[in-house]
One Martini backbone bead per residue (centre of mass of N, CA, C, O) as a GRO file, in nm:
protein
  237
    1MET     BB    1   8.658  10.885  10.657
    2THR     BB    2   8.336  10.859  10.771
    3THR     BB    3   8.124  10.612  10.748
    4LEU     BB    4   7.818  10.426  10.792
    5GLN     BB    5   7.942  10.188  10.886
    6ASP     BB    6   8.098  10.298  11.115
    7GLN     BB    7   7.839  10.439  11.243
    8MET     BB    8   7.748  10.168  11.340
    9LYS     BB    9   7.964   9.997  11.466
   10GLN     BB   10   7.997  10.257  11.694
   11ALA     BB   11   7.691  10.200  11.810
   12VAL     BB   12   7.700   9.905  11.869
   13ALA     BB   13   7.968   9.908  12.086
   14LEU     BB   14   7.806  10.144  12.277
   15ALA     BB   15   7.580   9.943  12.344
   16ALA     BB   16   7.741   9.733  12.448
   17VAL     BB   17   7.914   9.847  12.684
   18ASP     BB   18   7.640   9.912  12.871
   19GLN     BB   19   7.644   9.598  12.971
   20ILE     BB   20   7.858   9.651  13.168
   21SER     BB   21   8.022   9.574  13.475
   22SER     BB   22   8.165   9.600  13.739
   23GLY     BB   23   8.360   9.254  13.772
   24MET     BB   24   8.390   9.156  13.520
   25VAL     BB   25   8.405   8.920  13.290
   26LEU     BB   26   8.536   8.896  12.970
   27GLY     BB   27   8.453   8.844  12.635
   28LEU     BB   28   8.679   8.963  12.346
   29GLY     BB   29   8.647   8.977  12.064
   30SER     BB   30   8.687   9.021  11.701
   31GLY     BB   31   8.752   9.278  11.455
   32SER     BB   32   8.602   9.568  11.400
   33THR     BB   33   8.392   9.601  11.625
   34ALA     BB   34   8.524   9.487  11.874
   35ALA     BB   35   8.776   9.723  11.858
   36LEU     BB   36   8.594   9.915  11.952
   37MET     BB   37   8.475   9.824  12.218
   38ILE     BB   38   8.747   9.788  12.337
   39LYS     BB   39   8.812  10.095  12.340
   40GLU     BB   40   8.589  10.169  12.514
   41LEU     BB   41   8.659  10.021  12.740
   42GLY     BB   42   8.931  10.150  12.790
   43ALA     BB   43   8.828  10.429  12.841
   44ARG     BB   44   8.622  10.362  13.093
   45LEU     BB   45   8.861  10.291  13.293
   46LYS     BB   46   9.054  10.516  13.307
   47ASP     BB   47   8.781  10.722  13.380
   48GLY     BB   48   8.620  10.485  13.616
   49ARG     BB   49   8.346  10.371  13.492
   50LEU     BB   50   8.531  10.109  13.498
   51LYS     BB   51   8.584   9.831  13.717
   52ASP     BB   52   8.712   9.527  13.762
   53LEU     BB   53   8.846   9.392  13.522
   54VAL     BB   54   8.812   9.104  13.284
   55GLY     BB   55   9.011   8.972  12.977
   56VAL     BB   56   8.910   8.746  12.739
   57THR     BB   57   9.067   8.663  12.430
   58THR     BB   58   9.022   8.540  12.091
   59SER     BB   59   9.303   8.705  12.002
   60PHE     BB   60   9.576   8.886  11.923
   61GLN     BB   61   9.466   9.143  11.833
   62GLY     BB   62   9.292   9.176  12.106
   63GLU     BB   63   9.550   9.130  12.275
   64VAL     BB   64   9.679   9.397  12.209
   65LEU     BB   65   9.477   9.600  12.211
   66ALA     BB   66   9.416   9.563  12.535
   67ALA     BB   67   9.728   9.629  12.634
   68GLU     BB   68   9.730   9.933  12.515
   69LEU     BB   69   9.478  10.005  12.700
   70GLY     BB   70   9.489   9.848  13.002
   71ILE     BB   71   9.345   9.561  13.006
   72PRO     BB   72   9.295   9.334  13.185
   73LEU     BB   73   9.433   8.982  13.173
   74GLN     BB   74   9.317   8.634  13.080
   75ALA     BB   75   9.311   8.302  13.039
   76LEU     BB   76   9.095   8.067  13.000
   77ASN     BB   77   9.228   7.879  13.212
   78ALA     BB   78   9.232   8.117  13.464
   79VAL     BB   79   8.926   8.086  13.446
   80ASP     BB   80   8.583   8.026  13.576
   81ARG     BB   81   8.466   8.267  13.424
   82ILE     BB   82   8.192   8.423  13.194
   83ASP     BB   83   7.952   8.656  13.217
   84LEU     BB   84   8.058   8.805  12.900
   85ALA     BB   85   8.023   8.813  12.565
   86ILE     BB   86   8.170   9.000  12.284
   87ASP     BB   87   8.080   8.977  11.940
   88GLY     BB   88   8.094   8.929  11.602
   89ALA     BB   89   7.978   8.876  11.276
   90ASP     BB   90   7.917   8.750  10.902
   91GLU     BB   91   7.651   8.661  11.017
   92VAL     BB   92   7.267   8.652  11.084
   93ASP     BB   93   6.989   8.463  11.149
   94PRO     BB   94   6.711   8.493  11.258
   95GLY     BB   95   6.773   8.260  11.511
   96PHE     BB   96   7.064   8.320  11.600
   97GLN     BB   97   7.292   8.227  11.386
   98LEU     BB   98   7.620   8.173  11.242
   99ILE     BB   99   7.899   8.330  11.088
  100LYS     BB  100   8.239   8.287  11.146
  101GLY     BB  101   8.590   8.354  11.037
  102GLY     BB  102   8.710   8.586  10.894
  103GLY     BB  103   8.958   8.621  11.093
  104ALA     BB  104   9.058   8.310  11.184
  105CYS     BB  105   8.892   8.288  11.516
  106HIS     BB  106   8.682   8.065  11.573
  107VAL     BB  107   8.797   7.853  11.798
  108GLN     BB  108   8.834   8.096  12.021
  109GLU     BB  109   8.534   8.214  12.015
  110LYS     BB  110   8.394   7.922  12.061
  111LEU     BB  111   8.533   7.919  12.336
  112VAL     BB  112   8.401   8.190  12.476
  113ALA     BB  113   8.099   8.145  12.403
  114VAL     BB  114   8.055   7.873  12.579
  115ARG     BB  115   8.113   7.998  12.836
  116ALA     BB  116   7.941   8.223  12.853
  117GLU     BB  117   7.660   8.319  12.995
  118ARG     BB  118   7.668   8.590  12.770
  119PHE     BB  119   7.599   8.663  12.414
  120VAL     BB  120   7.679   8.941  12.231
  121VAL     BB  121   7.592   9.039  11.923
  122VAL     BB  122   7.780   9.287  11.676
  123VAL     BB  123   7.659   9.435  11.398
  124ASP     BB  124   7.577   9.538  11.080
  125ALA     BB  125   7.311   9.524  10.875
  126SER     BB  126   7.476   9.351  10.646
  127LYS     BB  127   7.481   9.064  10.842
  128VAL     BB  128   7.195   9.031  10.760
  129VAL     BB  129   7.025   8.714  10.701
  130GLN     BB  130   6.801   8.441  10.552
  131THR     BB  131   7.063   8.305  10.476
  132LEU     BB  132   7.341   8.109  10.487
  133ASN     BB  133   7.618   8.144  10.275
  134LEU     BB  134   7.520   8.298  10.008
  135GLU     BB  135   7.798   8.521  10.076
  136PHE     BB  136   7.951   8.362  10.290
  137PRO     BB  137   8.208   8.165  10.365
  138LEU     BB  138   8.283   7.871  10.546
  139PRO     BB  139   8.490   7.819  10.797
  140VAL     BB  140   8.752   7.573  10.805
  141GLU     BB  141   8.941   7.412  11.041
  142VAL     BB  142   9.291   7.274  10.953
  143LEU     BB  143   9.503   7.084  10.917
  144PRO     BB  144   9.763   7.064  10.728
  145GLY     BB  145   9.808   6.763  10.634
  146ALA     BB  146   9.446   6.772  10.609
  147TRP     BB  147   9.335   6.979  10.334
  148ARG     BB  148   9.262   6.759  10.111
  149GLN     BB  149   9.100   6.544  10.239
  150VAL     BB  150   8.873   6.768  10.349
  151GLN     BB  151   8.814   6.895  10.068
  152ALA     BB  152   8.694   6.666   9.957
  153GLN     BB  153   8.469   6.595  10.154
  154LEU     BB  154   8.321   6.858  10.121
  155ASN     BB  155   8.247   6.811   9.816
  156SER     BB  156   8.093   6.546   9.891
  157MET     BB  157   7.886   6.740  10.061
  158GLY     BB  158   7.838   6.999   9.836
  159GLY     BB  159   8.072   7.158   9.818
  160GLU     BB  160   8.312   7.461   9.797
  161ALA     BB  161   8.667   7.428   9.869
  162GLN     BB  162   8.883   7.693   9.968
  163LEU     BB  163   9.196   7.804  10.024
  164ARG     BB  164   9.313   8.047  10.221
  165MET     BB  165   9.470   8.315  10.111
  166ALA     BB  166   9.729   8.550  10.165
  167VAL     BB  167   9.786   8.868  10.205
  168LYS     BB  168  10.052   8.993  10.177
  169LYS     BB  169  10.160   8.691  10.117
  170ALA     BB  170  10.299   8.403  10.105
  171GLY     BB  171  10.004   8.161  10.083
  172PRO     BB  172   9.862   8.104  10.366
  173VAL     BB  173   9.661   8.097  10.610
  174VAL     BB  174   9.744   8.125  10.939
  175THR     BB  175   9.668   8.076  11.260
  176ASP     BB  176   9.686   8.094  11.585
  177GLN     BB  177   9.717   7.753  11.608
  178GLY     BB  178   9.870   7.640  11.305
  179ASN     BB  179   9.620   7.661  11.080
  180LEU     BB  180   9.389   7.623  10.816
  181VAL     BB  181   9.179   7.755  10.565
  182LEU     BB  182   8.830   7.688  10.475
  183ASP     BB  183   8.633   7.779  10.219
  184VAL     BB  184   8.270   7.743  10.194
  185LYS     BB  185   8.036   7.671   9.967
  186PHE     BB  186   7.647   7.603   9.946
  187ALA     BB  187   7.447   7.582   9.760
  188GLY     BB  188   7.184   7.744   9.884
  189GLY     BB  189   7.289   7.713  10.126
  190ILE     BB  190   7.228   7.685  10.503
  191ASN     BB  191   6.933   7.500  10.622
  192GLU     BB  192   7.102   7.305  10.862
  193PRO     BB  193   7.339   7.420  11.076
  194ALA     BB  194   7.341   7.173  11.320
  195ASP     BB  195   7.416   6.966  11.128
  196LEU     BB  196   7.647   7.056  10.975
  197GLU     BB  197   7.836   7.134  11.190
  198LEU     BB  198   7.874   6.809  11.323
  199ALA     BB  199   7.971   6.679  11.041
  200ILE     BB  200   8.241   6.865  10.990
  201ASN     BB  201   8.352   6.810  11.263
  202ASN     BB  202   8.374   6.464  11.205
  203LEU     BB  203   8.615   6.552  11.030
  204PRO     BB  204   8.871   6.432  10.977
  205GLY     BB  205   9.110   6.729  11.035
  206VAL     BB  206   8.900   6.888  11.201
  207LEU     BB  207   8.871   7.140  11.439
  208GLU     BB  208   8.677   7.403  11.298
  209ASN     BB  209   8.407   7.568  11.255
  210GLY     BB  210   8.168   7.877  11.201
  211LEU     BB  211   7.956   7.750  11.322
  212PHE     BB  212   7.701   7.901  11.551
  213ILE     BB  213   7.497   7.712  11.768
  214ASN     BB  214   7.300   7.826  12.032
  215LEU     BB  215   7.462   8.108  12.143
  216ALA     BB  216   7.319   8.379  12.101
  217ASP     BB  217   7.133   8.570  12.313
  218GLN     BB  218   7.228   8.847  12.136
  219VAL     BB  219   7.138   9.112  11.887
  220LEU     BB  220   7.329   9.376  11.773
  221VAL     BB  221   7.220   9.652  11.506
  222GLY     BB  222   7.352   9.869  11.300
  223GLU     BB  223   7.195  10.158  11.183
  224ILE     BB  224   7.060  10.389  10.913
  225ILE     BB  225   6.834  10.646  11.007
  226ASP     BB  226   6.757  10.928  10.868
  227GLY     BB  227   7.115  10.945  10.875
  228MET     BB  228   7.131  10.783  11.163
  229PRO     BB  229   7.252  10.601  11.414
  230ARG     BB  230   7.148  10.300  11.507
  231VAL     BB  231   7.013  10.036  11.760
  232ARG     BB  232   6.869   9.688  11.693
  233ASP     BB  233   6.708   9.469  11.883
  234LEU     BB  234   6.710   9.147  11.747
  235ALA     BB  235   6.447   8.945  11.711
  236LYS     BB  236   6.379   8.648  11.753
  237GLY     BB  237   6.270   8.417  11.457
   0.00000   0.00000   0.00000
């Protein structure tokens, strides 16, 4: 059964694909909304509405899905540009600052977002917040041999860091890069995300964290208005 949230995600995924033109090199994001975008992209390639596209995926999940749909793929190191990247987010604040990494793919996601000429974020309305980290924890990818050390450092910075444990598998979540993830909550949320991104990434043992600062060019928000799915182009404020 299709839920209202599913309808919001579908609407915003379609709106994002409408921005794609033939001949583009695309960054293909991760997560449920991005998966809907990839499926629609595959359909438009198959029926000829789009052609001559190349995708650069941000996760094994996206790579498998895109390959199944016949979308041509290249590795990040094999392309000289990314025209447009489309990805979801776990939280978006009014300044277009993001938390990503709920799917533990934020390292590759950030590499692709930084490389893209334009980075479009697609979310449903539940992901739009006034302050980051009040609800969703900040993911921090760490080297397996350093997670306890990094956990202690994050806690000393005022965070509460927990090792992310796998579901239906014994032990912790392991990322596509073979690392572990600490999920961190800061009391009162994150009010200076740019400073915190740099501070966390300077900790020995940290590979990357899920704060995406000054990367999003556009945020498309799926909403339900009068019982119908709509897409709002969020104004940066």
